[in-house]
Coordinates of C-alpha atoms in Angstrom, one line a residue:
Chain S
M197 CA 48.1 -3.8 -27.4
K198 CA 44.7 -2.3 -27.5
T199 CA 43.0 -5.7 -27.9
R200 CA 44.9 -6.9 -24.8
T201 CA 43.8 -4.0 -22.8
V202 CA 40.1 -4.5 -23.8
L203 CA 40.3 -8.2 -23.0
L204 CA 41.8 -7.5 -19.6
L205 CA 39.1 -5.0 -18.9
V206 CA 36.3 -7.4 -20.0
L207 CA 37.8 -10.1 -17.8
S208 CA 38.1 -7.8 -14.8
I209 CA 34.4 -6.7 -15.2
S210 CA 33.3 -10.3 -15.5
L211 CA 35.2 -11.3 -12.4
I212 CA 33.7 -8.4 -10.4
L213 CA 30.2 -9.2 -11.6
S214 CA 30.5 -12.9 -10.9
T215 CA 31.9 -12.2 -7.4
T216 CA 29.1 -9.9 -6.7
G217 CA 26.6 -12.5 -7.9
C218 CA 28.1 -15.2 -5.6
S219 CA 28.2 -13.0 -2.5
S220 CA 24.6 -12.0 -3.2
L221 CA 23.6 -15.6 -3.3
D222 CA 25.7 -16.5 -0.3
S223 CA 24.2 -13.8 1.8
F224 CA 20.7 -15.1 0.9
R225 CA 21.3 -18.7 1.9
D226 CA 23.0 -19.6 5.1
T227 CA 22.5 -21.9 8.0
G228 CA 23.1 -21.0 11.6
T229 CA 23.8 -23.0 14.7
H230 CA 20.4 -23.1 16.4
W231 CA 17.1 -21.3 16.6
T232 CA 16.5 -18.3 18.9
I233 CA 12.8 -17.3 18.9
G234 CA 10.9 -14.8 21.0
F235 CA 7.3 -13.7 21.2
D236 CA 5.2 -10.8 22.5
K237 CA 1.7 -9.5 22.1
Q238 CA 0.0 -6.2 22.7
E239 CA -3.7 -5.7 23.2
T240 CA -4.9 -3.1 20.7
V241 CA -8.3 -1.8 21.8
P242 CA -9.0 1.9 22.5
D243 CA -10.3 2.7 26.0
D244 CA -13.0 4.9 24.5
I245 CA -14.5 2.3 22.2
L246 CA -18.0 2.8 23.7
S247 CA -17.9 6.6 23.8
K248 CA -16.2 7.4 20.5
T249 CA -17.2 6.3 17.0
Y250 CA -14.9 3.6 15.5
Y251 CA -15.9 2.0 12.2
V252 CA -15.9 -1.8 11.7
A253 CA -14.0 -2.6 8.6
G254 CA -14.8 -5.4 6.0
Y255 CA -18.4 -5.2 4.9
S256 CA -20.6 -2.1 4.4
I257 CA -19.2 1.4 5.0
D258 CA -20.3 3.6 7.9
K259 CA -20.9 0.8 10.4
P260 CA -19.9 2.0 13.9
A261 CA -18.6 -0.5 16.4
T262 CA -21.1 -1.2 19.1
G263 CA -18.7 -3.0 21.6
I264 CA -16.0 -5.6 21.9
L265 CA -16.5 -9.4 21.4
D266 CA -12.8 -10.1 21.9
P267 CA -9.7 -7.8 21.8
Q268 CA -7.6 -7.2 18.7
Y269 CA -3.9 -7.9 19.2
V270 CA -0.6 -7.1 17.6
R271 CA 1.6 -10.2 17.9
A272 CA 5.3 -10.3 17.1
V273 CA 7.8 -13.1 16.6
W274 CA 11.5 -12.7 16.7
M275 CA 13.3 -15.4 14.6
D276 CA 17.0 -15.8 14.5
D277 CA 18.9 -18.7 12.9
N278 CA 22.1 -17.5 14.6
S279 CA 23.9 -17.4 11.3
G280 CA 25.3 -14.1 12.2
R281 CA 23.0 -12.2 9.9
G282 CA 20.7 -11.0 12.6
G283 CA 17.1 -11.9 13.5
V284 CA 13.9 -11.3 11.5
A285 CA 10.7 -9.9 13.1
F286 CA 7.4 -11.1 11.8
V287 CA 4.4 -9.0 13.1
A288 CA 0.8 -10.2 12.8
V289 CA -1.8 -7.6 13.3
D290 CA -5.5 -8.4 13.9
C291 CA -6.9 -5.9 11.4
I292 CA -8.4 -5.6 7.9
G293 CA -5.0 -4.5 6.4
L294 CA -2.2 -1.9 6.6
T295 CA -0.8 0.0 3.7
R296 CA 2.9 0.1 3.0
A297 CA 3.0 3.6 4.3
D298 CA 1.9 2.2 7.7
V299 CA 4.5 -0.5 7.5
V300 CA 7.2 2.0 6.6
H301 CA 6.2 4.1 9.5
I302 CA 6.5 1.2 11.9
R303 CA 9.9 0.2 10.4
E304 CA 11.1 3.8 10.7
S305 CA 10.1 3.8 14.4
L306 CA 12.2 0.6 14.9
K307 CA 15.4 2.0 13.2
D308 CA 17.3 2.4 16.5
F309 CA 16.1 -1.0 17.6
Q310 CA 17.3 -2.5 14.4
K311 CA 20.8 -1.0 14.9
T312 CA 21.1 -2.3 18.5
S313 CA 19.5 -5.7 18.0
G314 CA 21.0 -6.4 14.6
C315 CA 17.5 -7.0 13.3
R316 CA 17.8 -8.0 9.6
A317 CA 14.2 -7.4 8.5
I318 CA 10.8 -6.5 9.8
H319 CA 7.7 -7.9 8.0
I320 CA 4.2 -6.9 8.9
F321 CA 1.2 -9.1 8.2
C322 CA -2.5 -8.6 8.7
T323 CA -5.0 -11.3 9.6
H324 CA -7.7 -9.5 7.5
T325 CA -10.4 -9.8 10.2
H326 CA -13.6 -8.4 9.0
A327 CA -14.7 -7.4 12.5
G328 CA -11.8 -5.1 13.4
I329 CA -11.5 -1.3 13.6
D330 CA -10.9 0.3 10.3
T331 CA -7.2 0.7 9.6
L332 CA -7.3 1.5 5.9
G333 CA -9.8 4.3 6.1
I334 CA -12.3 3.1 3.5
W335 CA -15.0 2.0 5.8
G336 CA -16.1 5.4 7.2
P337 CA -19.1 7.3 5.9
L338 CA -19.1 7.6 2.1
L339 CA -15.8 8.9 0.8
S340 CA -14.8 10.0 4.4
S341 CA -12.0 8.5 6.4
G342 CA -13.0 5.7 8.8
K343 CA -9.5 5.7 10.4
D344 CA -9.0 7.2 13.8
E345 CA -5.6 8.8 14.2
A346 CA -5.2 8.1 17.9
F347 CA -6.1 4.4 17.3
M348 CA -3.6 4.2 14.4
N349 CA -0.9 5.7 16.7
M350 CA -1.7 3.1 19.3
L351 CA -1.4 0.3 16.8
Y352 CA 2.0 1.7 15.5
N353 CA 3.3 1.9 19.1
N354 CA 2.0 -1.5 19.9
A355 CA 3.7 -3.0 16.9
V356 CA 7.0 -1.4 18.0
E357 CA 6.5 -2.6 21.6
A358 CA 5.7 -6.1 20.4
V359 CA 8.8 -6.4 18.2
I360 CA 11.0 -5.1 21.1
G361 CA 9.2 -7.4 23.5
A362 CA 9.6 -10.4 21.2
Y363 CA 13.3 -9.7 20.9
E364 CA 13.7 -9.4 24.7
N365 CA 11.7 -12.6 25.3
R366 CA 13.9 -14.6 22.9
K367 CA 15.0 -18.1 23.8
D368 CA 17.0 -20.9 22.3
G369 CA 15.1 -24.0 21.2
N370 CA 13.8 -26.1 18.4
L371 CA 11.5 -25.3 15.5
Y372 CA 9.2 -27.9 14.0
C373 CA 6.9 -27.7 11.0
G374 CA 4.0 -29.9 10.0
S375 CA 0.8 -29.6 8.0
T376 CA -2.6 -31.0 7.6
Q377 CA -5.6 -30.6 5.3
V378 CA -8.7 -28.9 6.7
D379 CA -11.6 -30.6 5.0
D380 CA -15.2 -29.4 4.8
L381 CA -14.6 -25.9 6.1
L382 CA -13.4 -23.7 3.3
N383 CA -15.6 -22.1 0.7
D384 CA -14.6 -20.5 -2.6
T385 CA -17.2 -18.0 -3.6
R386 CA -15.9 -17.5 -7.2
D387 CA -15.1 -20.0 -9.9
P388 CA -12.7 -21.7 -10.6
Q389 CA -12.6 -23.6 -7.4
V390 CA -8.9 -23.3 -6.8
Y391 CA -7.6 -23.0 -3.2
S392 CA -5.3 -24.7 -0.7
K393 CA -6.9 -26.6 2.2
D394 CA -3.5 -26.9 3.8
L395 CA -2.9 -25.7 7.3
F396 CA 0.8 -25.3 8.3
R397 CA 2.0 -25.1 11.8
F398 CA 5.5 -23.9 12.8
R399 CA 6.0 -24.9 16.5
F400 CA 8.7 -23.5 18.6
K401 CA 9.8 -25.5 21.7
P402 CA 12.1 -23.6 24.0
S403 CA 15.0 -25.6 25.4
D404 CA 14.3 -24.4 28.9
G405 CA 10.8 -26.1 28.8
S406 CA 9.0 -22.8 29.1
Q407 CA 5.9 -21.8 27.2
G408 CA 6.1 -22.6 23.5
L409 CA 4.7 -20.8 20.4
Q410 CA 2.6 -22.1 17.5
M411 CA 2.6 -20.1 14.3
I412 CA -0.4 -21.1 12.2
H413 CA -0.7 -20.5 8.5
F414 CA -4.1 -20.9 6.9
G415 CA -5.8 -19.5 3.8
A416 CA -9.3 -18.1 4.7
H417 CA -10.9 -14.8 5.2
P418 CA -11.5 -14.3 8.9
E419 CA -15.2 -13.4 8.5
S420 CA -17.0 -16.1 10.5
L421 CA -18.9 -13.3 12.2
R422 CA -20.4 -12.3 8.9
S423 CA -21.8 -8.9 8.0
E424 CA -24.5 -8.8 10.7
N425 CA -21.9 -8.4 13.5
S426 CA -20.9 -4.9 14.7
L427 CA -18.7 -6.0 17.7
V428 CA -15.0 -5.6 17.4
S429 CA -13.3 -9.0 17.1
A430 CA -10.2 -10.7 15.7
D431 CA -12.7 -13.3 14.4
F432 CA -11.8 -17.1 14.3
P433 CA -8.0 -16.7 14.9
C434 CA -8.9 -15.6 18.5
Y435 CA -10.9 -18.7 19.2
M436 CA -8.3 -20.9 17.4
G437 CA -5.6 -19.5 19.7
K438 CA -7.8 -20.0 22.8
R439 CA -8.2 -23.7 22.1
I440 CA -4.5 -24.1 21.3
K441 CA -3.6 -22.4 24.6
E442 CA -6.1 -24.5 26.5
V443 CA -4.7 -27.8 25.2
T444 CA -1.0 -27.0 25.0
N445 CA -0.4 -23.8 27.0
D446 CA 1.4 -22.5 23.9
E447 CA 1.0 -18.9 22.6
F448 CA 0.0 -18.5 18.9
V449 CA 0.4 -16.2 15.9
Y450 CA -1.9 -16.4 12.9
F451 CA -0.8 -15.8 9.3
T452 CA -3.2 -15.5 6.4
G453 CA -2.6 -17.3 3.1
A454 CA -3.9 -16.8 -0.4
I455 CA -7.4 -15.7 0.4
G456 CA -8.5 -13.9 -2.8
G457 CA -11.2 -15.1 -5.0
L458 CA -12.8 -15.4 -2.4
I459 CA -11.9 -18.0 0.2
N460 CA -13.7 -17.9 3.5
T461 CA -15.1 -20.4 6.0
R462 CA -18.6 -21.8 5.5
R463 CA -21.4 -21.1 8.0
L464 CA -21.5 -24.0 10.4
K465 CA -24.8 -25.7 11.2
D466 CA -26.2 -27.1 14.5
D467 CA -27.4 -30.6 15.0
N468 CA -30.8 -29.7 13.4
G469 CA -29.1 -28.4 10.3
M470 CA -29.8 -24.8 11.1
N471 CA -27.2 -22.1 10.7
L472 CA -25.3 -21.4 13.9
D473 CA -25.6 -18.0 15.5
V474 CA -22.6 -16.0 14.2
Y475 CA -21.1 -15.8 17.7
K476 CA -21.2 -19.6 18.0
N477 CA -20.1 -19.9 14.4
V478 CA -16.9 -17.9 15.0
E479 CA -16.1 -19.9 18.2
K480 CA -16.7 -23.3 16.5
T481 CA -14.8 -22.3 13.3
G482 CA -11.8 -21.3 15.4
E483 CA -11.9 -24.5 17.4
M484 CA -12.1 -26.6 14.2
I485 CA -9.0 -24.9 12.9
A486 CA -7.2 -25.3 16.2
D487 CA -8.2 -29.0 16.3
A488 CA -6.8 -29.4 12.8
A489 CA -3.5 -27.8 13.9
L490 CA -3.3 -29.9 17.0
S491 CA -3.9 -33.1 15.0
I492 CA -0.7 -32.5 13.0
S493 CA 1.4 -35.7 13.1
N494 CA 3.9 -35.2 10.4
E495 CA 6.1 -32.6 12.1
Q496 CA 9.7 -32.4 11.2
E497 CA 12.4 -30.4 12.9
L498 CA 13.6 -27.5 10.8
P499 CA 17.3 -26.7 10.4
P500 CA 18.2 -23.2 11.8
S501 CA 18.1 -21.3 8.5
F502 CA 16.0 -18.2 7.8
N503 CA 16.6 -16.7 4.4
I504 CA 14.6 -13.8 3.2
R505 CA 14.8 -11.2 0.5
T506 CA 12.5 -8.4 -0.6
Q507 CA 11.9 -6.8 -4.0
E508 CA 10.1 -3.4 -4.4
F509 CA 7.9 -3.0 -7.4
T510 CA 5.1 -0.8 -8.7
T511 CA 1.7 -1.6 -10.1
P512 CA -0.7 0.8 -11.9
L513 CA -3.5 2.4 -10.0
E514 CA -6.5 2.5 -12.2
N515 CA -9.4 2.1 -9.8
P516 CA -11.1 5.5 -9.7
V517 CA -12.5 4.9 -6.2
Y518 CA -9.1 4.3 -4.8
L519 CA -7.8 7.3 -6.7
V520 CA -10.4 9.6 -5.2
E521 CA -9.8 8.1 -1.8
K522 CA -6.1 8.6 -2.1
F523 CA -6.8 12.2 -3.3
L524 CA -9.0 12.9 -0.3
G525 CA -6.3 11.5 2.1
I526 CA -8.4 8.5 3.1
L527 CA -6.0 5.9 1.7
S528 CA -2.4 6.2 2.8
T529 CA -1.1 4.0 -0.1
E530 CA 2.2 5.4 -1.5
V531 CA 1.9 6.4 -5.2
V532 CA 4.4 7.7 -7.7
K533 CA 4.3 8.7 -11.4
G534 CA 4.3 5.7 -13.7
K535 CA 2.4 3.6 -16.3
G536 CA -1.3 2.9 -16.4
L537 CA -4.5 4.7 -17.2
Y538 CA -3.7 7.8 -15.0
N539 CA 0.1 7.5 -15.1
I540 CA 0.0 6.7 -11.4
V541 CA 1.5 3.5 -9.8
V542 CA 1.4 2.1 -6.3
K543 CA 4.8 1.4 -4.7
T544 CA 4.8 -1.9 -2.9
E545 CA 6.9 -5.0 -2.2
V546 CA 7.1 -8.8 -2.5
S547 CA 9.4 -11.0 -0.5
Y548 CA 10.7 -14.6 -0.9
A549 CA 11.7 -16.6 2.2
E550 CA 13.0 -20.0 3.1
I551 CA 12.3 -20.8 6.7
G552 CA 14.2 -23.9 7.6
G553 CA 13.9 -24.9 4.0
I554 CA 10.1 -24.2 3.8
K555 CA 9.6 -21.8 0.8
A556 CA 7.3 -18.9 1.2
V557 CA 6.2 -15.9 -0.9
L558 CA 5.1 -12.8 1.0
V559 CA 2.5 -11.0 -1.2
P560 CA 1.1 -7.5 -0.6
G561 CA -2.6 -8.2 -0.8
E562 CA -5.3 -10.8 -1.3
L563 CA -3.9 -13.2 -3.8
F564 CA -6.2 -15.3 -6.0
S565 CA -5.0 -18.9 -5.6
E566 CA -5.2 -19.2 -9.4
V567 CA -2.2 -16.8 -9.7
A568 CA -0.2 -19.1 -7.4
Y569 CA -1.4 -22.5 -8.5
G570 CA -2.9 -22.0 -12.0
V571 CA -6.3 -22.3 -13.6
P572 CA -7.9 -25.7 -14.4
E573 CA -8.0 -26.3 -18.2
S574 CA -11.7 -26.9 -18.1
F575 CA -12.4 -23.4 -16.8
K576 CA -13.6 -20.8 -19.3
P577 CA -12.5 -17.3 -18.2
A578 CA -14.2 -14.1 -19.1
N579 CA -11.4 -13.0 -21.4
E580 CA -10.3 -16.1 -23.3
N581 CA -7.8 -14.2 -25.4
V582 CA -5.9 -12.8 -22.5
E583 CA -2.8 -14.7 -21.3
N584 CA -2.1 -15.1 -17.6
P585 CA 1.4 -14.5 -16.2
K586 CA 3.5 -17.5 -15.0
T587 CA 2.2 -19.2 -11.9
F588 CA 4.1 -19.4 -8.7
V589 CA 4.3 -23.1 -9.1
E590 CA 6.0 -22.7 -12.5
M591 CA 8.4 -20.2 -11.1
I592 CA 9.3 -21.9 -7.8
G593 CA 9.3 -25.3 -9.4
D594 CA 7.0 -27.2 -7.0
E595 CA 3.8 -26.9 -5.2
N596 CA 5.3 -27.0 -1.7
F597 CA 5.4 -23.3 -0.8
L598 CA 3.4 -21.0 1.4
V599 CA 1.8 -17.8 0.4
F600 CA 1.7 -15.2 3.1
G601 CA -1.1 -12.8 2.2
L602 CA -1.5 -9.1 3.2
S603 CA 2.3 -8.9 3.8
N604 CA 3.7 -5.4 4.2
D605 CA 0.8 -3.9 2.2
E606 CA -2.8 -4.2 1.2
I607 CA -3.2 -3.5 -2.5
G608 CA -6.5 -5.4 -2.7
Y609 CA -7.3 -8.4 -4.8
I610 CA -4.5 -9.8 -7.0
M611 CA -6.3 -11.7 -9.7
P612 CA -5.5 -13.5 -13.0
P613 CA -6.0 -11.0 -15.9
D614 CA -7.9 -13.6 -18.0
N615 CA -10.8 -13.5 -15.6
F616 CA -10.7 -9.8 -14.8
L617 CA -13.9 -8.1 -16.0
L618 CA -15.1 -4.6 -15.4
D619 CA -18.6 -3.1 -15.6
E620 CA -18.7 -1.0 -18.8
K621 CA -20.7 1.9 -17.4
L622 CA -19.3 2.1 -13.9
P623 CA -15.9 0.3 -13.9
Y624 CA -14.6 -0.6 -10.4
I625 CA -17.9 0.7 -8.9
E626 CA -20.5 -1.7 -10.1
N627 CA -20.0 -5.5 -10.3
A628 CA -19.7 -6.8 -13.9
T629 CA -21.4 -9.9 -15.1
D630 CA -19.6 -12.1 -17.7
Q631 CA -21.0 -14.0 -20.7
F632 CA -21.5 -17.1 -18.4
G633 CA -23.6 -15.1 -15.9
R634 CA -20.8 -15.0 -13.3
R635 CA -20.6 -12.0 -11.1
H636 CA -17.2 -10.2 -10.9
Y637 CA -17.1 -8.5 -7.5
E638 CA -13.4 -8.7 -6.6
E639 CA -12.5 -6.3 -9.4
T640 CA -14.1 -3.4 -7.5
N641 CA -11.5 -4.0 -4.8
S642 CA -8.4 -4.2 -7.0
L643 CA -6.0 -1.7 -8.3
S644 CA -6.0 -2.8 -12.0
P645 CA -5.9 -5.9 -14.2
A646 CA -2.1 -5.5 -14.3
N647 CA -1.6 -6.4 -10.6
A648 CA -0.7 -10.0 -11.1
E649 CA 1.6 -9.3 -14.0
S650 CA 3.5 -6.7 -11.9
L651 CA 3.7 -9.0 -8.9
V652 CA 5.0 -11.9 -11.0
K653 CA 7.6 -9.8 -12.8
A654 CA 8.9 -8.6 -9.5
L655 CA 8.9 -12.2 -8.1
I656 CA 10.8 -13.5 -11.2
K657 CA 13.5 -10.8 -10.5
L658 CA 13.6 -11.8 -6.9
L659 CA 13.8 -15.5 -7.6
R660 CA 16.5 -15.0 -10.1
S661 CA 18.5 -13.0 -7.6
V662 CA 18.4 -16.0 -5.2
K663 CA 19.0 -18.5 -8.1
Q664 CA 15.6 -20.1 -7.3
W665 CA 14.4 -19.7 -10.9
Chain D
M292 CA 47.3 57.5 -25.7
K293 CA 45.0 55.5 -27.9
K294 CA 45.1 52.6 -25.5
Q295 CA 44.2 54.8 -22.6
N296 CA 41.0 56.0 -24.5
V297 CA 39.9 52.4 -25.1
S298 CA 40.3 51.5 -21.4
I299 CA 38.3 54.5 -20.4
G300 CA 35.6 53.4 -22.8
V301 CA 35.3 49.9 -21.3
Y302 CA 35.2 51.4 -17.8
Q303 CA 32.4 53.7 -18.7
S304 CA 30.3 50.8 -20.3
K305 CA 30.6 48.8 -17.1
Q306 CA 29.3 51.7 -15.1
E307 CA 26.2 51.8 -17.3
L308 CA 25.0 48.4 -16.2
D309 CA 21.8 48.9 -14.2
W310 CA 22.0 46.2 -11.5
S311 CA 19.1 47.8 -9.6
L312 CA 16.8 46.8 -12.5
F313 CA 17.8 43.2 -12.3
L314 CA 17.4 43.2 -8.5
K315 CA 14.0 44.8 -8.8
R316 CA 13.0 42.2 -11.4
A317 CA 14.4 39.3 -9.3
L318 CA 12.5 40.6 -6.2
F319 CA 9.3 41.0 -8.1
F320 CA 9.7 37.6 -9.7
T321 CA 10.2 35.9 -6.3
V322 CA 7.3 37.7 -4.7
A323 CA 5.1 36.9 -7.7
V324 CA 6.0 33.1 -7.6
L325 CA 5.3 33.0 -3.8
I326 CA 2.0 34.8 -4.1
T327 CA 0.9 32.7 -7.0
R328 CA 1.8 29.5 -5.2
V329 CA 0.1 30.6 -2.0
C330 CA -3.1 31.5 -4.0
V331 CA -3.0 28.1 -5.8
R332 CA -2.7 26.3 -2.4
L333 CA -5.6 28.3 -1.0
M334 CA -7.7 27.5 -4.0
A335 CA -6.9 23.8 -3.9
M336 CA -7.6 23.7 -0.2
N337 CA -11.0 25.3 -0.8
L338 CA -12.1 23.2 -3.8
W339 CA -15.1 22.3 -1.7
F340 CA -16.6 25.8 -2.3
P341 CA -16.9 25.7 -6.1
I342 CA -18.1 22.1 -5.8
L343 CA -20.8 23.2 -3.3
K344 CA -21.8 26.0 -5.8
L345 CA -21.8 23.6 -8.8
T346 CA -23.5 20.6 -7.2
G347 CA -25.5 22.4 -4.5
S348 CA -24.8 19.4 -2.3
Q349 CA -23.3 20.0 1.2
E350 CA -22.6 16.2 1.5
I351 CA -20.3 16.3 -1.6
A352 CA -18.8 19.6 -0.4
D353 CA -18.0 17.9 3.0
I354 CA -16.2 15.1 1.2
F355 CA -13.9 17.6 -0.4
M356 CA -13.4 19.5 2.8
Q357 CA -11.1 16.6 3.8
I358 CA -8.4 18.0 1.6
K359 CA -8.1 21.1 3.8
T360 CA -5.5 19.2 5.8
A361 CA -4.0 17.4 2.7
D362 CA -0.5 17.4 1.4
I363 CA -0.9 20.0 -1.4
R364 CA 1.9 20.6 -3.9
P365 CA 1.2 23.2 -6.6
P366 CA 3.3 22.9 -9.8
W367 CA 6.4 25.1 -10.0
L368 CA 6.7 25.6 -13.7
I369 CA 3.5 27.6 -14.4
P370 CA 3.9 30.1 -11.6
V371 CA 7.6 30.6 -12.6
I372 CA 6.7 31.2 -16.3
F373 CA 4.0 33.7 -15.2
S374 CA 6.2 35.5 -12.8
L375 CA 9.0 35.7 -15.4
I376 CA 6.7 37.3 -18.0
V377 CA 5.2 39.7 -15.5
S378 CA 8.4 40.7 -13.9
F379 CA 10.0 41.3 -17.3
F380 CA 7.2 43.4 -18.7
T381 CA 6.1 45.4 -15.7
V382 CA 9.5 46.3 -14.1
K383 CA 11.0 48.6 -16.6
K384 CA 13.8 51.2 -16.6
E385 CA 12.4 54.5 -15.3
K386 CA 13.7 56.4 -18.4
N387 CA 11.5 54.1 -20.5
I388 CA 8.4 55.3 -18.8
E389 CA 9.2 58.9 -19.6
N390 CA 7.3 59.1 -22.8
K391 CA 3.7 60.2 -22.9
R392 CA 2.3 57.0 -24.2
T393 CA 3.5 54.9 -21.3
K394 CA 2.3 57.4 -18.8
S395 CA -1.3 57.3 -20.0
V396 CA -4.1 55.8 -17.8
L397 CA -5.2 53.6 -20.7
F398 CA -1.7 52.0 -20.8
Y399 CA -1.8 51.2 -17.1
I400 CA -5.3 49.7 -17.4
A401 CA -4.2 47.6 -20.3
V402 CA -1.1 46.3 -18.5
G403 CA -3.1 45.7 -15.3
L404 CA -5.8 43.8 -17.1
T405 CA -3.3 41.7 -19.0
V406 CA -1.5 40.8 -15.8
F407 CA -4.8 40.0 -14.1
I408 CA -6.0 37.7 -17.0
L409 CA -2.6 36.0 -17.0
F410 CA -2.8 35.6 -13.2
V411 CA -6.2 34.0 -13.4
I412 CA -5.1 31.6 -16.2
T413 CA -2.0 30.8 -14.2
L414 CA -4.1 30.0 -11.1
L415 CA -6.6 27.8 -13.0
F416 CA -3.8 25.9 -14.8
S417 CA -1.8 25.5 -11.6
V418 CA -4.8 24.2 -9.6
Y419 CA -5.6 21.8 -12.4
L420 CA -2.1 20.4 -12.2
T421 CA -1.7 20.6 -8.4
K422 CA -1.0 17.4 -6.6
V423 CA -3.2 16.7 -3.6
N424 CA -1.9 13.7 -1.6
Q425 CA 0.2 12.7 -4.6
V426 CA -2.8 12.7 -7.0
R427 CA -3.3 15.5 -9.6
V428 CA -6.5 17.5 -9.5
S429 CA -6.7 16.9 -13.3
H430 CA -6.9 13.1 -12.7
I431 CA -9.8 13.6 -10.3
I432 CA -11.6 15.8 -12.8
K433 CA -11.0 13.3 -15.5
V434 CA -12.4 10.5 -13.3
L435 CA -15.4 12.3 -11.8
Y436 CA -16.5 14.6 -14.6
P437 CA -17.8 11.9 -17.0
L438 CA -19.4 10.0 -14.1
V439 CA -21.2 13.0 -12.8
K440 CA -22.2 14.2 -16.3
S441 CA -23.7 10.9 -17.3
G442 CA -25.7 10.8 -14.0
A443 CA -24.2 7.4 -13.2
L444 CA -23.4 8.6 -9.6
D445 CA -26.8 10.0 -8.9
G446 CA -27.8 7.0 -6.9
I447 CA -24.5 6.7 -5.1
L448 CA -23.7 10.3 -4.1

């Protein structure tokens, strides 16, 4: 009798668990009837830019902005596959980065909107322009905040307005996706030379024939203006968008890919082989990227299906500079008690999406392409005995996926542990040099060598939950 | 008759419970915890002052002035332990203070000094374990002390 009862109990539990698993999977993958997409943008430039001190973020600290080259924007896209699950808001901010605390603040402000609109999720991305106003706080005078509270409030409000605007401007239509390779533009400043030259374009064509939208995804640091510039700018995405609008009248949104390690655009040269002036360089770089986007000829219509799921995770904070900046209130990164050198971990998140069948991983920082695509066998890393975690390719099963960088957080560089090297005397402060004479700069802008491992573990959990791995 | 006597005895022992002593101790304990925590907060907020005295650098002191507006959370356990000890040993039954020994000036000085030393130790430990913007002061000392001592930051700060 007892055995029967136990068996019955086990069977019931198994049934409940399997049902939960199925419903979890079903709620992840679904297809709707048609696409409904909306767009809005908000200019994010303070009125007192010339009279008040704002710091330009990206290069050296304590660099006040001297004017505006082009305005920073917050752009939002509302995407609904009409599967009944609600729409998803993607927000792209022209700035160096936002922490998860900023993202949570914006999401909290949109709580009522989410209830009324049925919004399923809000994801906030940063273009990582190196000519924008400091939004992280670490580019002020030494160990003093470079963030301006009024500017941050304006940015939060604009993000909220842009999401609501995108929802209100939504229209039915068709979504297409195509890609091309951008040759002879990207530059990898750190070996091994692993990066994606792919430029992806999601193009929305409203059924009523009104203005369309082009969502461009490309993996390069927007730093065509280089370090000598002190004017506020969105960098090349602005000039890319201008060209796209001139040619097609479509609006645009720019999303950054895996840019760690360090992928930027090369300095363009004039007809005489001389370096272009940085202001011409940024224009021409943007136009080259726009021309690549406009040349896409392999577009395919995407089925109305937008599946996305997020996984929270923690990663150790071992960088003493970040720790002191967090202590001083300069960095707003959310930390809790956990593992690592100081028993402090950063709370962050990773997401996995399938947009019309196109797979995408939303990572909370500047991902080294090696973490996503792997390291060539010929490359000798600084720590040969250290094993790297599984690559995204191994986990997802193919190379056809997008990496959205600086998604919902900026935790710095996420690099493979086998090539993570710290200076012995001043770790995270001075650049280390390895046995091959290679400089290790990116480590100074990372949380710890465990970043990639923590991210991959969370991604494995996420992919298993959607039966992708 | 015997039973009646017993019941009277129980009644009398209940009457002997001195609730005012517990109330006094509880009040003293609460006030001590609050005062200690306020002092810890004030000390953490003004960390820039000892730093200025130690380093002699106004620039470094200015950096630490930023925590004046920080989210400061002193630990609970240490002030609670301190307040428990102090409230238990200082708030006593009045009849216990009747004898000559406890009335002497020397006794009051000894008690006062012990309480003061305990209070200072409590404050220092509490500040060391206080969380400023979610990061413990102890972590910052552990990070900065070896760097400053080795002179590695001389060229930076």
